[in-house]
PDB file of C-alpha atoms in Angstrom:
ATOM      1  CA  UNK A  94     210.093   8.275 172.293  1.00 44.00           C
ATOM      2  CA  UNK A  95     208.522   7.328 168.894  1.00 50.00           C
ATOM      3  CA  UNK A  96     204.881   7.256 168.979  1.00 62.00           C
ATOM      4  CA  UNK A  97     203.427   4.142 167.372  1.00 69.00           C
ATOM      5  CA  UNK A  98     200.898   3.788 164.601  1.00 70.00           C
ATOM      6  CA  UNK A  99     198.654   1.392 166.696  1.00 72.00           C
ATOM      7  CA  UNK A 100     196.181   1.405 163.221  1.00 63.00           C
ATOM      8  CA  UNK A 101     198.830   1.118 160.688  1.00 63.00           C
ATOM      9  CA  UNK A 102     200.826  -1.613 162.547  1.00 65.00           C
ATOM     10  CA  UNK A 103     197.338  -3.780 163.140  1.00 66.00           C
ATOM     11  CA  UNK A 104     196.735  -3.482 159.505  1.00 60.00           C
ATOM     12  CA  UNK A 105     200.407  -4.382 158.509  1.00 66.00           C
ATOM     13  CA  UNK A 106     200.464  -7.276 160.795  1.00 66.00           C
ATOM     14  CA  UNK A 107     196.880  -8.652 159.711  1.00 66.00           C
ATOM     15  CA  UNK A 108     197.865  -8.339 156.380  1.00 59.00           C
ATOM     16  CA  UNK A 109     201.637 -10.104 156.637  1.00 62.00           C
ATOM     17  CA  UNK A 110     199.618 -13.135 158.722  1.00 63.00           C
ATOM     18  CA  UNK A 111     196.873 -13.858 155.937  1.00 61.00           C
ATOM     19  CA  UNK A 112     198.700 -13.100 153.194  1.00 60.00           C
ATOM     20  CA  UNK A 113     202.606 -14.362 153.903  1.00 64.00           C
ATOM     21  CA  UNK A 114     202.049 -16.559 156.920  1.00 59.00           C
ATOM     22  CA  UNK A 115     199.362 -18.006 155.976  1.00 61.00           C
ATOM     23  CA  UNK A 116     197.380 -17.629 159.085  1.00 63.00           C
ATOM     24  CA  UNK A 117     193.925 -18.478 159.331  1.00 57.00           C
ATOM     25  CA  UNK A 118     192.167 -15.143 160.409  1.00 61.00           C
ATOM     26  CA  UNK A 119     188.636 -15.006 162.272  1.00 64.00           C
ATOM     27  CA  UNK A 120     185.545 -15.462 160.391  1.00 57.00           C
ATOM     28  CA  UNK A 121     184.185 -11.991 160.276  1.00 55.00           C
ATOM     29  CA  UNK A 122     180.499 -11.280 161.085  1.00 55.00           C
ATOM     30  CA  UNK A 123     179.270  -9.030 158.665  1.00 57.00           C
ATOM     31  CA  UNK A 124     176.179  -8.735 160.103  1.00 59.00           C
ATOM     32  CA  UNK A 125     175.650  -4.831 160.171  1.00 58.00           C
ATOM     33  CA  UNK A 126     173.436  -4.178 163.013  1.00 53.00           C
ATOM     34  CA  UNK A 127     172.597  -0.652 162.015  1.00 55.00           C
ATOM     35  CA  UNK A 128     169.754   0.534 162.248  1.00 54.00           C
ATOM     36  CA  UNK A 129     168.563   0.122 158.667  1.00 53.00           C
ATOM     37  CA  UNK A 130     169.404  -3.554 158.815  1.00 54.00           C
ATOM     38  CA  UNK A 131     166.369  -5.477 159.556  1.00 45.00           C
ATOM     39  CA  UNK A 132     167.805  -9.416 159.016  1.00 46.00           C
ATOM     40  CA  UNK A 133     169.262  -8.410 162.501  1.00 51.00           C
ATOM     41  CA  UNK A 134     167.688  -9.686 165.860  1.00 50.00           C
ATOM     42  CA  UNK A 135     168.902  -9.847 169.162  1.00 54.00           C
ATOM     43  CA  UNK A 136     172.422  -9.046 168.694  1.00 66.00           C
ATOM     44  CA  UNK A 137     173.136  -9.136 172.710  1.00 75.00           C
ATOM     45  CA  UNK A 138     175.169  -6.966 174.784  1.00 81.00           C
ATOM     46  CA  UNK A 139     179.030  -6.733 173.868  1.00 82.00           C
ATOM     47  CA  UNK A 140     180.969  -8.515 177.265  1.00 76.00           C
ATOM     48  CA  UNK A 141     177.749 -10.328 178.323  1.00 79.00           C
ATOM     49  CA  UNK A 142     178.018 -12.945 180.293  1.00 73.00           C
ATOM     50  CA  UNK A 143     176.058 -16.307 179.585  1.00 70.00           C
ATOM     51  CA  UNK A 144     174.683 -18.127 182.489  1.00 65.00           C
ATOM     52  CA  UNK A 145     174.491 -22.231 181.827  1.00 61.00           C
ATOM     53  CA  UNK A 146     171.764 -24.296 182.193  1.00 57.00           C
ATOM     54  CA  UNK A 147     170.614 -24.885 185.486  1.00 52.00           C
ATOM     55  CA  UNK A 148     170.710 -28.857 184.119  1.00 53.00           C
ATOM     56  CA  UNK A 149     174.632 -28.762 183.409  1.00 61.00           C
ATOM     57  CA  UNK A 150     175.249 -27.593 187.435  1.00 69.00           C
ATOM     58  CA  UNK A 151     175.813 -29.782 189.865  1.00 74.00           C
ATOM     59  CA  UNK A 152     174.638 -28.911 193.061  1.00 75.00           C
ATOM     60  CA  UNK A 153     176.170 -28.865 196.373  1.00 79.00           C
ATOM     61  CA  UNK A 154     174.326 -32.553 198.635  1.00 79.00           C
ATOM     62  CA  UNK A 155     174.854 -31.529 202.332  1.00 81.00           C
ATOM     63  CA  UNK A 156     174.572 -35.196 203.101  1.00 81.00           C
ATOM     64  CA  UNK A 157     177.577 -36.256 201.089  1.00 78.00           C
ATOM     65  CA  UNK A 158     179.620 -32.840 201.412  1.00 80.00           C
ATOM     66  CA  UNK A 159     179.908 -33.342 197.149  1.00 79.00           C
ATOM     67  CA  UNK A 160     178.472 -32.304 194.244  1.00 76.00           C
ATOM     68  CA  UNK A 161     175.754 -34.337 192.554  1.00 76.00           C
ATOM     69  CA  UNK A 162     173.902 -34.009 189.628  1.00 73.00           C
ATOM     70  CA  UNK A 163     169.750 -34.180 190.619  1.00 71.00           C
ATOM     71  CA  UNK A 164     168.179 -37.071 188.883  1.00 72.00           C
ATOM     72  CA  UNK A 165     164.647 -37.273 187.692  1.00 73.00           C
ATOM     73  CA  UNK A 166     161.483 -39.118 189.173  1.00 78.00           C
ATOM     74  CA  UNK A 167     162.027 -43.520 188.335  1.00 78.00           C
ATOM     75  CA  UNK A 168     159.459 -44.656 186.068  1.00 81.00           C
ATOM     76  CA  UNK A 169     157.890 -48.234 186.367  1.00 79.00           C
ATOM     77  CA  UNK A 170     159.728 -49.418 183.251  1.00 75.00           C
ATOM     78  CA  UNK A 171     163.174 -48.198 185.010  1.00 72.00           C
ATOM     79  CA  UNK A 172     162.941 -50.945 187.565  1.00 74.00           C
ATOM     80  CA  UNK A 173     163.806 -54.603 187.884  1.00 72.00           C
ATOM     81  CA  UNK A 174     161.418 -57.204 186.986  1.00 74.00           C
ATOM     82  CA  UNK A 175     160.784 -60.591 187.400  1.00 75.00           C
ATOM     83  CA  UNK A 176     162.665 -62.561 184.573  1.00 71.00           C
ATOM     84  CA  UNK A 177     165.441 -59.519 184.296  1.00 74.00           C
ATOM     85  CA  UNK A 178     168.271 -62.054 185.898  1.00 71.00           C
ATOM     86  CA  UNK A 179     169.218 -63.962 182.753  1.00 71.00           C
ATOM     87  CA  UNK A 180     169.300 -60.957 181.003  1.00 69.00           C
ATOM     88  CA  UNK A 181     171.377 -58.421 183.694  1.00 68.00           C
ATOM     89  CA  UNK A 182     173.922 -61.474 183.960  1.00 68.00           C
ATOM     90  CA  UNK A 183     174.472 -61.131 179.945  1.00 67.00           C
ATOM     91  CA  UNK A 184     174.736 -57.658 179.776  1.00 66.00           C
ATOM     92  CA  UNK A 185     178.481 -55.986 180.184  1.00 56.00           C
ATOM     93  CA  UNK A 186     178.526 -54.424 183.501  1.00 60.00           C
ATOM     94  CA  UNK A 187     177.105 -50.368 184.050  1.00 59.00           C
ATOM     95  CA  UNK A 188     179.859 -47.817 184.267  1.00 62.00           C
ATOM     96  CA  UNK A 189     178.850 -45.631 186.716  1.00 62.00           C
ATOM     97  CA  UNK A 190     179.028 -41.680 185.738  1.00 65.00           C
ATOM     98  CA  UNK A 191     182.190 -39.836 186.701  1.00 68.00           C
ATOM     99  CA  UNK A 192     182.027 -38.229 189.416  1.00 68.00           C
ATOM    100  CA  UNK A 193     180.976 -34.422 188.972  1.00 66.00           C
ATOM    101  CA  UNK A 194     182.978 -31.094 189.608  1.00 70.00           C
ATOM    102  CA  UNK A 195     182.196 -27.451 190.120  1.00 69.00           C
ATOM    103  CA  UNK A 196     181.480 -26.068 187.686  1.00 69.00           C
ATOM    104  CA  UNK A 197     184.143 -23.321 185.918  1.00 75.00           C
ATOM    105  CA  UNK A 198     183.693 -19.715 186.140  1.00 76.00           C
ATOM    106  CA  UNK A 199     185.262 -19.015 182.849  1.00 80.00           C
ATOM    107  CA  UNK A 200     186.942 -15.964 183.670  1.00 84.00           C
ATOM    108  CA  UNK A 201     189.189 -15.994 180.716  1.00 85.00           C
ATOM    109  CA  UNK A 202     186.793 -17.108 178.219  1.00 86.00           C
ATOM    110  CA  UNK A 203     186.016 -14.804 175.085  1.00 87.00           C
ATOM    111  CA  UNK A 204     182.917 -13.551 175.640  1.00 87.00           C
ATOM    112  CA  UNK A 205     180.464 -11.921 172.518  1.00 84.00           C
ATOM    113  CA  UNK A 206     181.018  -9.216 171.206  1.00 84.00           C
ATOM    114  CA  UNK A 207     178.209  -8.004 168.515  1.00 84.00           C
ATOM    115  CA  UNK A 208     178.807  -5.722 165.351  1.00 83.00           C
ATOM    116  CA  UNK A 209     176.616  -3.209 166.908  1.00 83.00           C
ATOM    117  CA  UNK A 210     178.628  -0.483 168.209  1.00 86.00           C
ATOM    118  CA  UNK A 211     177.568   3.259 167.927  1.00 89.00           C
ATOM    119  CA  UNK A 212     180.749   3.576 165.544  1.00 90.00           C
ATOM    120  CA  UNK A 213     179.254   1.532 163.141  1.00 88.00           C
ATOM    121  CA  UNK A 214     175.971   2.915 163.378  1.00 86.00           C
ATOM    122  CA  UNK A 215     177.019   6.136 162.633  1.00 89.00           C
ATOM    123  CA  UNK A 216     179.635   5.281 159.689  1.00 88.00           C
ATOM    124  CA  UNK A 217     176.678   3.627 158.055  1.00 85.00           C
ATOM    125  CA  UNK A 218     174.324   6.292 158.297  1.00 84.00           C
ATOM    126  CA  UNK A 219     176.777   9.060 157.118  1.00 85.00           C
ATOM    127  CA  UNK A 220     177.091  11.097 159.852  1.00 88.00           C
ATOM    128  CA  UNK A 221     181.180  10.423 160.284  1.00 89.00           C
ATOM    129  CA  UNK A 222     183.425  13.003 158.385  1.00 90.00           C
ATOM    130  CA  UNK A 223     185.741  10.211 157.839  1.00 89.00           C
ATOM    131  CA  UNK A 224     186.733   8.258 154.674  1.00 85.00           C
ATOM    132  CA  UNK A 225     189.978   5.529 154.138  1.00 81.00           C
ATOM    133  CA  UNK A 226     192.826   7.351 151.792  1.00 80.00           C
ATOM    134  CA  UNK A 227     194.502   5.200 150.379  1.00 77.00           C
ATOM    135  CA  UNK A 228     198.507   5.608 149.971  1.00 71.00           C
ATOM    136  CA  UNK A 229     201.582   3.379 148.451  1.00 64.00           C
ATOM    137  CA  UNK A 230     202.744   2.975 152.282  1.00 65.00           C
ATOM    138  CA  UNK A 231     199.722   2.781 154.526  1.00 70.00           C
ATOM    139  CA  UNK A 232     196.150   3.910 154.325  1.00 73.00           C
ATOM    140  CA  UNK A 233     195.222   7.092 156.610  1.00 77.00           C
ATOM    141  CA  UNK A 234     192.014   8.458 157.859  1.00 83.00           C
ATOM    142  CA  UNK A 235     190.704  11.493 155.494  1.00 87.00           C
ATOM    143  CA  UNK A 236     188.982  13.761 157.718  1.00 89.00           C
ATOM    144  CA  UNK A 237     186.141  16.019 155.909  1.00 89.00           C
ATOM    145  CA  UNK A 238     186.895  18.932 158.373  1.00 89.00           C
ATOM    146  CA  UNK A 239     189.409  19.941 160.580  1.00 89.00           C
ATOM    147  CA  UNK A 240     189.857  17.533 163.745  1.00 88.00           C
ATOM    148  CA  UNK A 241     190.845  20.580 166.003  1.00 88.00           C
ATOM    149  CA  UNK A 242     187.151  22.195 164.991  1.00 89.00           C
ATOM    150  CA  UNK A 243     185.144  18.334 165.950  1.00 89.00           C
ATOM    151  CA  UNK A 244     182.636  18.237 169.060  1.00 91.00           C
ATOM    152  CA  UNK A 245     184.714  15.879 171.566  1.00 91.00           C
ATOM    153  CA  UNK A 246     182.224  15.650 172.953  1.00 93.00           C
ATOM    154  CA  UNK A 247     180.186  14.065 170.351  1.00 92.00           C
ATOM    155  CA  UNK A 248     182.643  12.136 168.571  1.00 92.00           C
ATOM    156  CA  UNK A 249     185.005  10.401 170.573  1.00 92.00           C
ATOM    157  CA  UNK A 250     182.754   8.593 172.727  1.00 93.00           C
ATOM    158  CA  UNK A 251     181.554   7.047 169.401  1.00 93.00           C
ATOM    159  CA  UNK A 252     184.939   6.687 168.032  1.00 93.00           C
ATOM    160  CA  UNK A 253     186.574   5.094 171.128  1.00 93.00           C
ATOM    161  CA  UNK A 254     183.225   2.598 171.108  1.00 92.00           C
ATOM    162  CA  UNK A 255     184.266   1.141 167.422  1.00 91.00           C
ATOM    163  CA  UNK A 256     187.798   0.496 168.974  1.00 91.00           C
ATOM    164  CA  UNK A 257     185.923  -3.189 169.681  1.00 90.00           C
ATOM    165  CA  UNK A 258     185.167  -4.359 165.848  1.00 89.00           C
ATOM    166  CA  UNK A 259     186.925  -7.133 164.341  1.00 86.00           C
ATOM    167  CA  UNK A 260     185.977  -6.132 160.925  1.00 84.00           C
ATOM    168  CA  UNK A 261     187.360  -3.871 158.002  1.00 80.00           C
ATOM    169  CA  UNK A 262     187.446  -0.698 157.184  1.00 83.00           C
ATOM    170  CA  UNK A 263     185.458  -0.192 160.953  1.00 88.00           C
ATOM    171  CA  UNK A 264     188.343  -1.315 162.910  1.00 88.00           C
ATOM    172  CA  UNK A 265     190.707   1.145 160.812  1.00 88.00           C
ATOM    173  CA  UNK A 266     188.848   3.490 160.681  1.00 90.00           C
ATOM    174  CA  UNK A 267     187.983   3.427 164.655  1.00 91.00           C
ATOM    175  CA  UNK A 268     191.236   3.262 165.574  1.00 90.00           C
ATOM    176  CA  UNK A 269     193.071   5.663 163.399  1.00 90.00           C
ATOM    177  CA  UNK A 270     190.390   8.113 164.560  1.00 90.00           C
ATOM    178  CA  UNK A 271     190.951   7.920 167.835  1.00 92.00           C
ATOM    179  CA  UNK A 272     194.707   8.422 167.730  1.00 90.00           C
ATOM    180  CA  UNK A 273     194.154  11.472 165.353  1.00 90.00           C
ATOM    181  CA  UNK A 274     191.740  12.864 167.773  1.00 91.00           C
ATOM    182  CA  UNK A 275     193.825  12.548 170.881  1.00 91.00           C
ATOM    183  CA  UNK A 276     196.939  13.749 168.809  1.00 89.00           C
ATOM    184  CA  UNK A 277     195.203  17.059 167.710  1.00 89.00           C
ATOM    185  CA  UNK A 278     193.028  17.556 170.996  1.00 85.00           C
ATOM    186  CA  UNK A 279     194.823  19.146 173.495  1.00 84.00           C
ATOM    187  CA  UNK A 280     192.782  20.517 176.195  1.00 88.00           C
ATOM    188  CA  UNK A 281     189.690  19.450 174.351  1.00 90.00           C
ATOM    189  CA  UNK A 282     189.882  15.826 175.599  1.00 90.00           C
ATOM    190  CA  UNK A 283     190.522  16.164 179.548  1.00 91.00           C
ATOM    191  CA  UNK A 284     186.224  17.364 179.930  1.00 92.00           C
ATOM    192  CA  UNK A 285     185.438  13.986 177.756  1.00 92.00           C
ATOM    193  CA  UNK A 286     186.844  11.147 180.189  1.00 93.00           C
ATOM    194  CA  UNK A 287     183.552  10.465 181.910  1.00 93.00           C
ATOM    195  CA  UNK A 288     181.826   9.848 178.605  1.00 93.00           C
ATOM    196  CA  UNK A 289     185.163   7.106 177.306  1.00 93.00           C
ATOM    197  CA  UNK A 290     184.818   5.105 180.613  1.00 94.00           C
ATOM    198  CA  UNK A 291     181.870   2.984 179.070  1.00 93.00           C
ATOM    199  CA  UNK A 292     183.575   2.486 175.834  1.00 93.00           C
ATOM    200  CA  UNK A 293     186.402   1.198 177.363  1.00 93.00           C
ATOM    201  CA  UNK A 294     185.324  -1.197 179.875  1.00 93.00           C
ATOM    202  CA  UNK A 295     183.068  -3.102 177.254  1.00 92.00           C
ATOM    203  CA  UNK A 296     185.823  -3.139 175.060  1.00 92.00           C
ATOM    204  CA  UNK A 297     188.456  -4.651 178.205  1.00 92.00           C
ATOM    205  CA  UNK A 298     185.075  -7.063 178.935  1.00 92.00           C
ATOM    206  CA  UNK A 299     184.763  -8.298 175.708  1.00 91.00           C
ATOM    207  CA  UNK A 300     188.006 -10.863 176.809  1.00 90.00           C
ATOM    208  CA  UNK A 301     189.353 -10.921 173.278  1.00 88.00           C
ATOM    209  CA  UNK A 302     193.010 -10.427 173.291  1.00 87.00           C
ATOM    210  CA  UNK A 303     192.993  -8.877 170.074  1.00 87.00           C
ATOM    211  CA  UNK A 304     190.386  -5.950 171.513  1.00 89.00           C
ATOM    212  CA  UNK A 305     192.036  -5.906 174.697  1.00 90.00           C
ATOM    213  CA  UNK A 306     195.298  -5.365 173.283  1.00 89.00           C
ATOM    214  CA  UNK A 307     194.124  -2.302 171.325  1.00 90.00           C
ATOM    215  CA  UNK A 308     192.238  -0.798 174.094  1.00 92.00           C
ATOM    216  CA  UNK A 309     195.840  -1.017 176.163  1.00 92.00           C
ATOM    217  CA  UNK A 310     197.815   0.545 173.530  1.00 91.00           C
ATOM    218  CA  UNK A 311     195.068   3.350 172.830  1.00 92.00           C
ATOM    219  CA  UNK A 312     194.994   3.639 176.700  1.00 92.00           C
ATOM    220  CA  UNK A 313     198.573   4.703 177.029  1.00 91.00           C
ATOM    221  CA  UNK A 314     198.137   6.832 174.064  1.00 91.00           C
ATOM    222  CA  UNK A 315     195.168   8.628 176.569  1.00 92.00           C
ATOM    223  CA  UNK A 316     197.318   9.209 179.358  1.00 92.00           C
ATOM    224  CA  UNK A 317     200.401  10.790 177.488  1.00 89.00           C
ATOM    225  CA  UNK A 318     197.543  13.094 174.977  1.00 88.00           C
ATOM    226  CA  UNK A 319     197.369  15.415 178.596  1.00 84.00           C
ATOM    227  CA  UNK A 320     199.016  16.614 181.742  1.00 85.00           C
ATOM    228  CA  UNK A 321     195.653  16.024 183.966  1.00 89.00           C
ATOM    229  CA  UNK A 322     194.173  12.972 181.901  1.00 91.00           C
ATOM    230  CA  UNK A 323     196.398  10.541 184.462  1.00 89.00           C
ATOM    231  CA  UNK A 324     194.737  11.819 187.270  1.00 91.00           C
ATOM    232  CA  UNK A 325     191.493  12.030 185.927  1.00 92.00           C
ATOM    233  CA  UNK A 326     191.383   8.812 184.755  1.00 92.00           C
ATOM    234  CA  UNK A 327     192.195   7.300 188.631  1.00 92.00           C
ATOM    235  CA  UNK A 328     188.256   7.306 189.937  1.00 93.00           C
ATOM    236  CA  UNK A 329     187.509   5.059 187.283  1.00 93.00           C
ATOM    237  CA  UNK A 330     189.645   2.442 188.241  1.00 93.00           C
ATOM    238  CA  UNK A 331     187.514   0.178 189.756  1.00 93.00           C
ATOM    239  CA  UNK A 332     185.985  -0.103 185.882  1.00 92.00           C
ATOM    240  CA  UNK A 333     189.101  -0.461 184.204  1.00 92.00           C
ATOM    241  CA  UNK A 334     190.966  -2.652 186.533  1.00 93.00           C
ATOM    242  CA  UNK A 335     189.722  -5.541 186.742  1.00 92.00           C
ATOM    243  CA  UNK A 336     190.161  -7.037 183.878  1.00 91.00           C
ATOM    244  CA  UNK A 337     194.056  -5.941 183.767  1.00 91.00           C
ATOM    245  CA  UNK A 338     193.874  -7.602 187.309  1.00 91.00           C
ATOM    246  CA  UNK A 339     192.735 -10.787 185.155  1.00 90.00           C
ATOM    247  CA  UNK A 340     194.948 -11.114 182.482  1.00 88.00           C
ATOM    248  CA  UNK A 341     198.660  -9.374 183.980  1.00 88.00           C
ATOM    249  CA  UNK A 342     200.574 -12.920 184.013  1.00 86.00           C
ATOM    250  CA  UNK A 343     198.672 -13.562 180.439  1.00 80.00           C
ATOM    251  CA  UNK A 344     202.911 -14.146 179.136  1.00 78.00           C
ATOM    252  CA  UNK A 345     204.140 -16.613 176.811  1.00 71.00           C
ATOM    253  CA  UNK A 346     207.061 -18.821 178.288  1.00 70.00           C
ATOM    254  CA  UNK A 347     208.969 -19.666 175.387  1.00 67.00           C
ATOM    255  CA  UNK A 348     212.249 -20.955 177.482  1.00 67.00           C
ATOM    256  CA  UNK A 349     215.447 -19.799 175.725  1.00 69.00           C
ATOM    257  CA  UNK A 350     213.411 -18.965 172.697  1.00 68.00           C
ATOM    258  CA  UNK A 351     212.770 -14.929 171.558  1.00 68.00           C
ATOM    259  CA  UNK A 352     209.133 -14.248 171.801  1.00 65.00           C
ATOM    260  CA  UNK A 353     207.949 -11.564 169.279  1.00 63.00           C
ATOM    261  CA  UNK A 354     204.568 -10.587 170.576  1.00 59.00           C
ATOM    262  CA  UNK A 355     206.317  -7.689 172.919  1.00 60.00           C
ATOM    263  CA  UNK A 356     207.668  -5.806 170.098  1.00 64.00           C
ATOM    264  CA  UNK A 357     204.854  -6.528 168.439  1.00 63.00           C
ATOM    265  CA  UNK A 358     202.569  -4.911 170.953  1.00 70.00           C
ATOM    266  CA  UNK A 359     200.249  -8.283 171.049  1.00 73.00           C
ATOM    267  CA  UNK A 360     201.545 -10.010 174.481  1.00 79.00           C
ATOM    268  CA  UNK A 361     199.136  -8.921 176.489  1.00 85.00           C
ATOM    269  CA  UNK A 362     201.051  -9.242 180.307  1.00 84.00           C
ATOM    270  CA  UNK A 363     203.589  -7.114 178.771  1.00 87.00           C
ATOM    271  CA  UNK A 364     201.078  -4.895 177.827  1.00 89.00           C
ATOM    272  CA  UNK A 365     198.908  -4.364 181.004  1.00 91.00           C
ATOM    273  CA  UNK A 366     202.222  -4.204 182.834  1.00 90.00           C
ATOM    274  CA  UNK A 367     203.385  -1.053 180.644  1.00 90.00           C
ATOM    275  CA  UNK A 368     199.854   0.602 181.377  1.00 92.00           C
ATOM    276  CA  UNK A 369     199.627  -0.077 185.077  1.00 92.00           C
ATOM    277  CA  UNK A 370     203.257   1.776 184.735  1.00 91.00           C
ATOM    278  CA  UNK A 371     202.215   4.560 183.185  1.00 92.00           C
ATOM    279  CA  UNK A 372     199.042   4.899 185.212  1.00 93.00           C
ATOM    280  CA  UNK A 373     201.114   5.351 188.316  1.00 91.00           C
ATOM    281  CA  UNK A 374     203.717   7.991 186.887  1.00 90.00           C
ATOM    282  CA  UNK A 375     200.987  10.313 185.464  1.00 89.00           C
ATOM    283  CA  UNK A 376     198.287   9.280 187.784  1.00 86.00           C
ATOM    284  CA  UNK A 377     199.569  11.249 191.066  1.00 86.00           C
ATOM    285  CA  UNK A 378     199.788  10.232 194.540  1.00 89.00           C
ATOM    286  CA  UNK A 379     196.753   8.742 194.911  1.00 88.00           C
ATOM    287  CA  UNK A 380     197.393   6.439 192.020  1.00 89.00           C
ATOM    288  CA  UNK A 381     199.736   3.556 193.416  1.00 91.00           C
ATOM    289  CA  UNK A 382     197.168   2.933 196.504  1.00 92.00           C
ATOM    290  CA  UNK A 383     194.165   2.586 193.831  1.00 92.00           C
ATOM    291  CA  UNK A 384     195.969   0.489 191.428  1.00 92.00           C
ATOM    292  CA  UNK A 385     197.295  -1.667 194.446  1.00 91.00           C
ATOM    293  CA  UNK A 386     193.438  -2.545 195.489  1.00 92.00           C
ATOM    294  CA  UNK A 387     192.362  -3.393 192.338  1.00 92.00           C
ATOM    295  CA  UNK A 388     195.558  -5.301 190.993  1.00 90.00           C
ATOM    296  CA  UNK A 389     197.235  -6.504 194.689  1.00 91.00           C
ATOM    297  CA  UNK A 390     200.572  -7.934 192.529  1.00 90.00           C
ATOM    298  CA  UNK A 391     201.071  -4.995 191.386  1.00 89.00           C
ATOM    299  CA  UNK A 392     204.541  -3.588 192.438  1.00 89.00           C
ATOM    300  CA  UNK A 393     205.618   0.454 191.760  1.00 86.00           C
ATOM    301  CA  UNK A 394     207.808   1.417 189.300  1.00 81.00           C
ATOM    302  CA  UNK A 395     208.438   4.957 190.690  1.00 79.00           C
ATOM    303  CA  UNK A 396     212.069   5.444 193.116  1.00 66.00           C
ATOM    304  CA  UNK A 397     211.136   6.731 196.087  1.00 51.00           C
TER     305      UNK A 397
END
């Protein structure tokens, strides 16, 4: 099986849809959010939910068994006074408001996601031996030292945390790292999957297909870097889950037309299916009956 260049394909593919295509392309924030960049404020929490106003939810009336919106205290101007009738009779008549619904949940809205990863921090400040070499082909990563001699420990926690930007060369430069890292690791990565659980589930909450789609790919690239790295991976399900659980019938239906985004790597049902997969055969035999409670449509792959 040919292993994929998740970073070199992104970049290819962003490049042929602004460039060739035409596509319009997010408006990148290049807000830094290091820590030497003080025009920065309050850049949130990447995957946080925000609640709404407690004005814009209707509330549940016992009395009616409906929702209704509360309305505010009459004033004496509000009501009807003597004299009003010729003027009510040449007014049009008052529409009354439609009537209210519950409120969405928004489970499949994008939700932020602020340039303030560790990643960046760190490639700002220096401390990265990384730097973008660029070729006639592609661009690789041009590591300063050896990647067999890095701390995994240190590193890909903070390289697996940039795997969320939307913006050049920290994207690259994220991503490419990560797949050199679990490439060359061997037995160096299997003690570091408690510290990539965090990464990865505020990358999966961040609800952006794009991210989502990059975590899934570097996911499967995870599970295949190790014999034990399945298995090890199978406590954490109930962090990782749940958003695959979300998104698994996220599929285009085109009809009889030939959808793209598969070989692509971007359809992201295709995707989660092809990880749940994988997370079963190299999971071991407790890995079906934890992937069934957390995704219940799940169905096995492996012939019993």
């Amino acid at each position: 099986m040919k292993t994929r260049d998740v970073a070199g394909e992104l970049f290819t593919k962003t490049y042929r849809d602004a460039k060739i295509v035409g596509k319009l392309t997010e408006k990148a924030n290049y807000e830094t959010g290091s820590c030497f960049d003080m025009t920065v404020s309050n850049l949130g929490r990447a995957g946080a939910h925000h609640l709404k106003m407690h004005g814009d939810i209707p509330k549940w009336s016992g009395c009616t068994l409906s929702h209704i919106y509360p309305t505010g205290k009459k004033t004496p101007a509000d009501f009807t006074r003597k004299g009003d009738g010729a003027k009510l009779q040449a007014t049009s008549r008052v529409m009354m408001p439609a009537k209210p619904t519950p409120p969405s949940a928004e489970a499949y809205k994008k939700r932020s996601n602020p340039p303030n990863s560790q990643f960046r921090k760190f490639y700002e400040r220096g401390d990265l031996p990384v730097a973008i070499e660029h070729r006639g082909m592609k661009n690789v990563i041009s590591w300063k030292v050896e990647v067999e001699k890095l701390d995994y420990h240190h590193y890909l926690p903070i390289f697996f945390d940039g795997i969320r930007e939307k913006e050049e060369p920290y994207r690259f430069l994220a991503i490419k790292g990560v797949e050199d890292m679990l490439a060359k690791g061997g037995t160096k990565i299997l003690p570091v999957i408690p510290q990539l659980i965090i990464p990865i589930k505020t990358a999966l909450n961040t609800r952006d297909e794009s991210c989502v789609c990059i975590t899934l790919q570097l996911l499967q690239k995870l599970v295949d870097s190790g014999d034990l790295i399945g298995e090890a991976l199978v406590p954490y399900y109930r962090q990782i889950l749940p958003i695959l659980n979300l998104f698994k019938n996220k599929n285009m239906n085109l009809g009889d037309g030939i959808d793209y985004a598969q070989r692509q790597k971007v359809c992201l049902g295709e995707l989660i299916t092809e990880t749940l997969q994988l997370f079963e055969q190299r999971g071991g035999e407790d890995a079906f009956i934890n992937i069934k409670y957390m995704v219940p449509t799940y169905e096995s792959c492996v012939n019993l």
